[in-house]
CSV table of C-alpha atoms and ligand atoms in Angstrom, one decimal:
chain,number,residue,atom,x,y,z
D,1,UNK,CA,-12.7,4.4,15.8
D,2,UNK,CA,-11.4,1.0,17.6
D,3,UNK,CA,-13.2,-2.1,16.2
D,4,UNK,CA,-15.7,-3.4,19.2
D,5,UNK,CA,-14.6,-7.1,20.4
D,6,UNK,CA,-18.1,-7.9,20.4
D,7,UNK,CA,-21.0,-7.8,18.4
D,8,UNK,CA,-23.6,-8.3,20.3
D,9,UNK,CA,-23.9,-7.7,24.2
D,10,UNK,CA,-25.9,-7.3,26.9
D,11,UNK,CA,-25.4,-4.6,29.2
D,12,UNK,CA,-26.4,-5.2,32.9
D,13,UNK,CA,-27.3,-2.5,35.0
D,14,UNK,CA,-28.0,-2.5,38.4
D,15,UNK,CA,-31.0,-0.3,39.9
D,16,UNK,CA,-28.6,1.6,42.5
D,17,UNK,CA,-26.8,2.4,39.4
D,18,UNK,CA,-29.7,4.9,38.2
D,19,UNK,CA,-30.3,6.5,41.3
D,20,UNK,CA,-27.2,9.2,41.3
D,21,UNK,CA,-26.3,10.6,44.7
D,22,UNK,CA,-29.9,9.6,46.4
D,23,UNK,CA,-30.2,7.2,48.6
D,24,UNK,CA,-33.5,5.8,46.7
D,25,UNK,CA,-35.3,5.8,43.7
D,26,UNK,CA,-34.7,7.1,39.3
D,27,UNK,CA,-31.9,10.5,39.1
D,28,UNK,CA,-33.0,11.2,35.2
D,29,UNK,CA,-29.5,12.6,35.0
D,30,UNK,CA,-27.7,9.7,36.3
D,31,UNK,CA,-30.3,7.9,34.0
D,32,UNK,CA,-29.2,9.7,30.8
D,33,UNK,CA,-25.4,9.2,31.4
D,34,UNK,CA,-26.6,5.5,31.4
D,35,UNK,CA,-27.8,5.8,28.3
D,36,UNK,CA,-25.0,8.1,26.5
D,37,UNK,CA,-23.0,4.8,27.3
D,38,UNK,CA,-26.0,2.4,25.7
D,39,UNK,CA,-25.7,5.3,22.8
D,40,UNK,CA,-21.6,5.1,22.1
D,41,UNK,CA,-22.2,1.2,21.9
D,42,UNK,CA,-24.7,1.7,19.2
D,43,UNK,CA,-22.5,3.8,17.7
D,44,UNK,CA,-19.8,1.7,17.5
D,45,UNK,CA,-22.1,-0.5,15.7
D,46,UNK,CA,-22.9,-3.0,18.7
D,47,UNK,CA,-25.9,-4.7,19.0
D,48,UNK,CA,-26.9,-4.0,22.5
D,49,UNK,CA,-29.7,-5.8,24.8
D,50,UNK,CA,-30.4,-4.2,28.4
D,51,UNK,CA,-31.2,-5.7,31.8
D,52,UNK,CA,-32.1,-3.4,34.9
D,53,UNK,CA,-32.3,-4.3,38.3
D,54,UNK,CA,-34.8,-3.2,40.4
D,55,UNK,CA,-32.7,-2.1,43.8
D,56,UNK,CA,-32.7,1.4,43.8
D,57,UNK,CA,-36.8,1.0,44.1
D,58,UNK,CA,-37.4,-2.3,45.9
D,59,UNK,CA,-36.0,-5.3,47.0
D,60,UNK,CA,-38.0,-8.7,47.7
D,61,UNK,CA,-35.2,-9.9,50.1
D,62,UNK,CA,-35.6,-7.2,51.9
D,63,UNK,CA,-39.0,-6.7,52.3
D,64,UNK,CA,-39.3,-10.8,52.8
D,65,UNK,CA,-37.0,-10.4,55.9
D,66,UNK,CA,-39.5,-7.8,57.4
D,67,UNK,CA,-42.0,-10.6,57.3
D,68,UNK,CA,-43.7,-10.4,54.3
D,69,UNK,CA,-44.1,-13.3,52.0
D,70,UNK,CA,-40.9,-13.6,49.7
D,71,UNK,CA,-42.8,-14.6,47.1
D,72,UNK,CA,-44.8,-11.6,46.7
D,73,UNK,CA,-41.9,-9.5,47.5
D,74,UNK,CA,-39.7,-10.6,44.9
D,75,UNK,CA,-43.1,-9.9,42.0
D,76,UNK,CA,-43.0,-6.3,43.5
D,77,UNK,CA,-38.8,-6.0,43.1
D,78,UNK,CA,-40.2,-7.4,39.3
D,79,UNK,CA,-42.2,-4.7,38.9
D,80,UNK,CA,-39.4,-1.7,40.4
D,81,UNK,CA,-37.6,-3.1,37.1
D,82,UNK,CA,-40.1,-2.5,34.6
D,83,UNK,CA,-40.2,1.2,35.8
D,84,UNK,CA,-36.4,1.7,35.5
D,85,UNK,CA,-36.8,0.1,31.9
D,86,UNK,CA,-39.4,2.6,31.5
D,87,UNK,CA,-37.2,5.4,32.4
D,88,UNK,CA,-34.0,3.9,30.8
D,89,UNK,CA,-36.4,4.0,27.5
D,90,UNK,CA,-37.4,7.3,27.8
D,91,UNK,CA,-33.6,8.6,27.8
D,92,UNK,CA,-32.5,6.3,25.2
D,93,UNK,CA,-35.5,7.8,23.1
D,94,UNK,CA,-34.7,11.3,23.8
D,95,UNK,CA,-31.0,10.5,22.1
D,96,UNK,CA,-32.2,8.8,19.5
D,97,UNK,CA,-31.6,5.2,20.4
D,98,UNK,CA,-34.7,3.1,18.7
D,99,UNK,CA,-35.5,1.0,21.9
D,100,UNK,CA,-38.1,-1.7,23.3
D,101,UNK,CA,-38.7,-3.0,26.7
D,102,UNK,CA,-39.9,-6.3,26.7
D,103,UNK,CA,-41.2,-7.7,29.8
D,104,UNK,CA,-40.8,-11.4,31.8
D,105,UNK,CA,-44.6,-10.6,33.0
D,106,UNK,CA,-46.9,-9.6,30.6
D,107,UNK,CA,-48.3,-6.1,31.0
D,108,UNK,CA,-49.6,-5.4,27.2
D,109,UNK,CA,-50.6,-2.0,27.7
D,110,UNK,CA,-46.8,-0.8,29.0
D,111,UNK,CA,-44.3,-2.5,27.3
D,112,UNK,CA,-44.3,-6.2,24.6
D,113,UNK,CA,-44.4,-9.6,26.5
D,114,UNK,CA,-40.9,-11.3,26.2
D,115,UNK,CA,-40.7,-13.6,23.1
D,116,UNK,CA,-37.2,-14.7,22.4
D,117,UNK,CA,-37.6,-15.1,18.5
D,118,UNK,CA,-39.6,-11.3,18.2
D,119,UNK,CA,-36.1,-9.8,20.4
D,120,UNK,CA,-33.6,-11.2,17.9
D,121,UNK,CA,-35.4,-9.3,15.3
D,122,UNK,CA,-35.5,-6.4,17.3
D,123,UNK,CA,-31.8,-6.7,17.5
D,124,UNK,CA,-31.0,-7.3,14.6
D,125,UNK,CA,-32.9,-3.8,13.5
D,126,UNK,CA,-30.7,-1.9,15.5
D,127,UNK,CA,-33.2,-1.7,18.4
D,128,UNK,CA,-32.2,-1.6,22.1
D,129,UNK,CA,-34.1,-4.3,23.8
D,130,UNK,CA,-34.4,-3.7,27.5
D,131,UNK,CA,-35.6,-7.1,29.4
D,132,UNK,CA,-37.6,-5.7,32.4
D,133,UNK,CA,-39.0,-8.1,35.1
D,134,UNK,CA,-36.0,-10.4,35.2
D,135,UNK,CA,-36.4,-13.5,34.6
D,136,UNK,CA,-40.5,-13.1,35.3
D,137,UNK,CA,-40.0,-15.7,38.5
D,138,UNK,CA,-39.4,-15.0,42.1
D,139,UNK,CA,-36.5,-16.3,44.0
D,140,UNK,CA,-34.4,-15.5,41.4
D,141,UNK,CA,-32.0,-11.6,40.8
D,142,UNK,CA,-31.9,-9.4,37.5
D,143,UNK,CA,-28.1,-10.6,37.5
D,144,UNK,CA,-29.5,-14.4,36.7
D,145,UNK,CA,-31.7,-13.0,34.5
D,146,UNK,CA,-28.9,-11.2,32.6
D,147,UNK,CA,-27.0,-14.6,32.3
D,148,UNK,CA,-30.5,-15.9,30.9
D,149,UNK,CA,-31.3,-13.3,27.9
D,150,UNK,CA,-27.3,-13.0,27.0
D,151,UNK,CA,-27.6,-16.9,26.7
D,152,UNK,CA,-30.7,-16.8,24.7
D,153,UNK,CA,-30.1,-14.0,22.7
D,154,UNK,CA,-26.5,-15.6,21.7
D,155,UNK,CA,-24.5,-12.3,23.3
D,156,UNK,CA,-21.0,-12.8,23.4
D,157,UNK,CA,-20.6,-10.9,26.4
D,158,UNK,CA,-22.1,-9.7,29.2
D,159,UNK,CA,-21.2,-6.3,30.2
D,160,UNK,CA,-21.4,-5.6,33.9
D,161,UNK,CA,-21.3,-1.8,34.4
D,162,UNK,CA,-20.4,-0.5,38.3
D,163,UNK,CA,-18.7,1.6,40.4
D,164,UNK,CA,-15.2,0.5,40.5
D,165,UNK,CA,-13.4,-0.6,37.5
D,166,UNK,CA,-13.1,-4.5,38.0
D,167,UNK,CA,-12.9,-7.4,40.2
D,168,UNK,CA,-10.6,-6.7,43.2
D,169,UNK,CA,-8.8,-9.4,45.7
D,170,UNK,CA,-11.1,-7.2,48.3
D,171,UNK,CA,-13.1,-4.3,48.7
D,172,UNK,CA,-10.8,-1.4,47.2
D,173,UNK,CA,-12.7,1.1,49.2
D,174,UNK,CA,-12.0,-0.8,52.5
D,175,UNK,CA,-9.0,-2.3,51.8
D,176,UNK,CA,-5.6,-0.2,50.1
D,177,UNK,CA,-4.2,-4.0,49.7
D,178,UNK,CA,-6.7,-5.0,46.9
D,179,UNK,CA,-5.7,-5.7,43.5
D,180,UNK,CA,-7.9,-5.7,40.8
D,181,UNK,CA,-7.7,-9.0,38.3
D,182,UNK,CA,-7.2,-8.1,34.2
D,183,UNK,CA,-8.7,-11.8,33.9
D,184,UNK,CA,-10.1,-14.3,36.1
D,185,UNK,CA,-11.8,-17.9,35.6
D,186,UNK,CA,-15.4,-18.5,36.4
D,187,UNK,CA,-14.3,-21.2,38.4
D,188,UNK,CA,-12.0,-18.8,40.6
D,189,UNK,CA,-15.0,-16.0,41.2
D,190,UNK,CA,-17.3,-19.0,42.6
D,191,UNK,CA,-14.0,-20.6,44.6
D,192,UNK,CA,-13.1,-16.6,45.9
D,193,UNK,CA,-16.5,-16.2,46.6
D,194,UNK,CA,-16.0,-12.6,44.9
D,195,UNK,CA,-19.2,-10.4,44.9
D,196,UNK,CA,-19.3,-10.0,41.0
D,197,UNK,CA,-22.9,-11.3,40.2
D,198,UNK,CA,-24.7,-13.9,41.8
D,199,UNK,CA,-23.8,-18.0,41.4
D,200,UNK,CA,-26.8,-18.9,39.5
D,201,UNK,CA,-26.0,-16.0,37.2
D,202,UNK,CA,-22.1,-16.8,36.9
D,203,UNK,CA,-22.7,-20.7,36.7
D,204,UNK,CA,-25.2,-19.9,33.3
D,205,UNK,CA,-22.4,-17.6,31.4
D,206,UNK,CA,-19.8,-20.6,32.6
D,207,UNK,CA,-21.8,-23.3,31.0
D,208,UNK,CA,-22.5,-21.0,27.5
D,209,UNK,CA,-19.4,-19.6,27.6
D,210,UNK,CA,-19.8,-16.0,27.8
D,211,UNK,CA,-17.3,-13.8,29.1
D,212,UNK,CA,-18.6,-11.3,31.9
D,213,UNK,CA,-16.7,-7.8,31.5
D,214,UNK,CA,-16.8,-6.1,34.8
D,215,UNK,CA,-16.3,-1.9,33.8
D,216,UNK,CA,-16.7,1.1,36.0
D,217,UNK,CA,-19.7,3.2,34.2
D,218,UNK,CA,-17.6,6.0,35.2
D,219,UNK,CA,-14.9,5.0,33.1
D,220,UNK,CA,-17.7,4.4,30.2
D,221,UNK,CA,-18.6,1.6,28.0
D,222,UNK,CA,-16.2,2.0,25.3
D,223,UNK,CA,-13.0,0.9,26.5
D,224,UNK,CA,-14.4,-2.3,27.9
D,225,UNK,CA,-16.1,-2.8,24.4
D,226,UNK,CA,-12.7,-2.2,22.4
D,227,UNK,CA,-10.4,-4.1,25.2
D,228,UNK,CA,-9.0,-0.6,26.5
D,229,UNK,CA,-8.6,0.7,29.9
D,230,UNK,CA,-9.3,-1.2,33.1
D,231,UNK,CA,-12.0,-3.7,33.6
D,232,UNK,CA,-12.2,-7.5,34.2
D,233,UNK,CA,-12.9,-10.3,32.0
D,234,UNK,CA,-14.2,-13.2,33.8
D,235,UNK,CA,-14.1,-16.0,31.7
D,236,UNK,CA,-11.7,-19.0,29.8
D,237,UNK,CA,-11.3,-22.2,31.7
D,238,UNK,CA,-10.8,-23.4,35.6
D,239,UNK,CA,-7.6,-21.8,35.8
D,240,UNK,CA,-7.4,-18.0,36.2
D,241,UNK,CA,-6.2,-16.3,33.1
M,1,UDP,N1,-36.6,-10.3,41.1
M,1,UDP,C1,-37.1,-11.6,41.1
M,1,UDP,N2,-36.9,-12.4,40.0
M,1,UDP,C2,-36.0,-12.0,39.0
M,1,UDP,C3,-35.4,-10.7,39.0
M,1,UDP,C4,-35.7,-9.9,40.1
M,1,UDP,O1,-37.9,-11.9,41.9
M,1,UDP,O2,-35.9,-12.8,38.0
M,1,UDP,C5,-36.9,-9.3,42.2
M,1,UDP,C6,-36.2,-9.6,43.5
M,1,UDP,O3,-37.1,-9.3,44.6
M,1,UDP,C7,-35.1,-8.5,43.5
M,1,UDP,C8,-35.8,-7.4,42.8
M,1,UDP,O4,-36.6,-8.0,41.8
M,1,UDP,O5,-34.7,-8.2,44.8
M,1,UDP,C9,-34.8,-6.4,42.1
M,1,UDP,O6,-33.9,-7.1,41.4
M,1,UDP,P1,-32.3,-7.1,41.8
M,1,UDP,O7,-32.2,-7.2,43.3
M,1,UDP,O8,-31.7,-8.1,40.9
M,1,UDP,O9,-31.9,-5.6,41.3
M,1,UDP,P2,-30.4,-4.9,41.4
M,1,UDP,O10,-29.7,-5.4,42.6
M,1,UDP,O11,-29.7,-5.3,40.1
M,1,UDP,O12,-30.7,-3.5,41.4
């Protein structure tokens, strides 16, 4: 098997990602190819942390824009990702995986409070740790807190799993023009303004120097982990790669 370029990542999911063909909500089979991929990586003998968004279920911007309080909104979207880890969990179980969720807001009787030194050690047992609740404070997305846990559990990459298989020049579905970038600088996705993750998120990888690998989750995991097939490596220094 092809040695992994990383040894530990964390593997960002979004919720839309979970919810198969539906226009809303957890497809347990989409669920469980998800976590085939988190399996492989284990396999290869990465240590893997998980972040899922919340979208699929709720959004606080949304919701804020229909006139309730943003604030409130964006604990409820918090809450839509602790039920994705819940079901993300459950998959991983049923393969195998040793997992915990750990969550931003404390819910004792669901999942372990987030405590930064208590994940290393999970980690470092082989366990799957899946952050739920992002970063535990409104105003902010599951992409920032991504950035957050990948910089504080020492990750050398974040993996971005999505649809399409990289960062494009434009939207490949729209547009037959786009071309999709091997390698691109942080500095160029912020100056682009290319939808990849959000600023905060991209601005915290740039200042601890992780790389963000953009793969398609159709494509799998593996080839993104080993440097194979197509994906996108955001990362290096102000110039584009
Ligand atoms: N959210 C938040 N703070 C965080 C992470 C998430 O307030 O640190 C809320 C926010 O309302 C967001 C929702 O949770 O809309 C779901 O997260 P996100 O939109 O990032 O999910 P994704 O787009 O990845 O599915």
């Amino acid at each position: 098997m092809t040695q992994a370029l990383y040894k530990r990542v964390l593997l960002k999911i979004s919720g839309e990602a979970l919810m198969g063909d539906g226009e809303f909500g957890i497809d347990l089979p989409t669920v469980e190819r998800v976590a085939r991929q988190v399996k492989a990586a284990r396999e290869m003998g990465v240590e893997v942390c998980l972040v899922v968004g919340g979208g699929n279920i709720f959004r606080g911007l949304s919701m804020a824009a229909s006139g309730m309080e943003r604030a409130s909104a964006d604990y409820m979207g918090m809450l839509a990702t602790v039920m994705n880890a819940l079901a993300v969990q459950n998959s991983l179980e049923a393969l195998g995986v040793h997992t915990r969720v750990m969550s931003a807001i404390e819910m004792t009787s669901v999942c372990e409070p987030y405590i930064r030194r208590r994940a290393l050690r999970h980690l470092e047992k082989g366990r799957v740790v899946i952050f739920a609740a992002g970063t535990g404070n409104p105003f902010f997305t599951t992409d920032t807190g991504a950035a957050l846990r990948a910089a504080e559990m020492g990750c050398d990459a974040l993996m971005k799993g999505t649809q399409v298989d990289g960062i494009y020049t434009a939207d490949p579905k729209t547009d037959p023009d786009a071309t999709r970038f091997d390698a691109i600088s942080y500095h160029e996705v912020l100056a682009r303004d290319l939808k990849v993750m959000d600023q905060a998120a991209i601005s915290l990888t740039r200042e601890n120097g992780i790389p963000i690998v953009v793969f398609s989750l159709k494509d799998g995991i593996e080839g993104a982990l080993t440097g194979a097939g197509q994906h996108t490596v955001v990362g290096g220094s102000d110039s584009a790669q």
